[in-house]
């Protein structure tokens, strides 16, 4: 038999939940996310997007998707206050913020 390929991405939560993506899966998922940012959100190459998310797999997927689409990825943590977020949005002139309901 063949040895399975090493994953391109391997994430483990604090509770032991695992997410593994092959290079093919990461390529496909990041392409879909880049298309969503460009087409559905109307972002163009050089536009800025702020991400305020915990370090979940989608955070990493989003960073790859932004590189693919030429969008400037501005990371933020879920520990930012409303004042911090407001400052980052104004200072960066971001056209998009990506976050969760919390």
mmCIF file of C-alpha atoms in Angstrom, residues 9-13 17-21 26 29-30 33-34 37 50-67 73 75-76 98-100:
data_model
loop_
_atom_site.group_PDB
_atom_site.id
_atom_site.type_symbol
_atom_site.label_atom_id
_atom_site.label_comp_id
_atom_site.label_asym_id
_atom_site.label_seq_id
_atom_site.Cartn_x
_atom_site.Cartn_y
_atom_site.Cartn_z
ATOM 1 C CA UNK A 9 -2.839 21.578 7.547
ATOM 2 C CA UNK A 10 -3.375 19.832 10.857
ATOM 3 C CA UNK A 11 -5.245 21.599 13.666
ATOM 4 C CA UNK A 12 -6.032 20.226 17.109
ATOM 5 C CA UNK A 13 -8.409 21.988 19.513
ATOM 6 C CA UNK A 17 -10.819 17.722 18.040
ATOM 7 C CA UNK A 18 -8.714 17.406 14.869
ATOM 8 C CA UNK A 19 -9.050 18.938 11.429
ATOM 9 C CA UNK A 20 -6.709 17.719 8.690
ATOM 10 C CA UNK A 21 -6.654 19.082 5.161
ATOM 11 C CA UNK A 26 -6.594 23.336 1.194
ATOM 12 C CA UNK A 29 -11.221 25.413 0.084
ATOM 13 C CA UNK A 30 -8.989 28.489 -0.206
ATOM 14 C CA UNK A 33 -13.082 31.350 0.084
ATOM 15 C CA UNK A 34 -11.096 33.684 -2.213
ATOM 16 C CA UNK A 37 -14.341 37.382 -0.811
ATOM 17 C CA UNK A 50 -9.720 42.528 9.141
ATOM 18 C CA UNK A 51 -10.302 39.104 10.692
ATOM 19 C CA UNK A 52 -11.349 38.977 14.339
ATOM 20 C CA UNK A 53 -11.602 35.270 15.009
ATOM 21 C CA UNK A 54 -10.266 32.720 17.445
ATOM 22 C CA UNK A 55 -7.549 30.501 15.984
ATOM 23 C CA UNK A 56 -9.932 28.017 14.379
ATOM 24 C CA UNK A 57 -9.190 26.278 11.069
ATOM 25 C CA UNK A 58 -11.186 28.911 9.181
ATOM 26 C CA UNK A 59 -8.748 31.605 10.403
ATOM 27 C CA UNK A 60 -5.904 29.841 8.615
ATOM 28 C CA UNK A 61 -8.046 29.138 5.559
ATOM 29 C CA UNK A 62 -8.957 32.810 5.373
ATOM 30 C CA UNK A 63 -5.307 33.880 5.485
ATOM 31 C CA UNK A 64 -4.494 31.602 2.526
ATOM 32 C CA UNK A 65 -7.615 32.777 0.644
ATOM 33 C CA UNK A 66 -6.587 36.424 1.085
ATOM 34 C CA UNK A 67 -3.110 35.690 -0.284
ATOM 35 C CA UNK A 73 -5.134 40.102 5.585
ATOM 36 C CA UNK A 75 -5.370 39.447 11.752
ATOM 37 C CA UNK A 76 -6.948 40.200 15.088
ATOM 38 C CA UNK A 98 -14.715 38.930 9.164
ATOM 39 C CA UNK A 99 -15.808 37.710 12.582
ATOM 40 C CA UNK A 100 -18.291 35.540 14.459
#
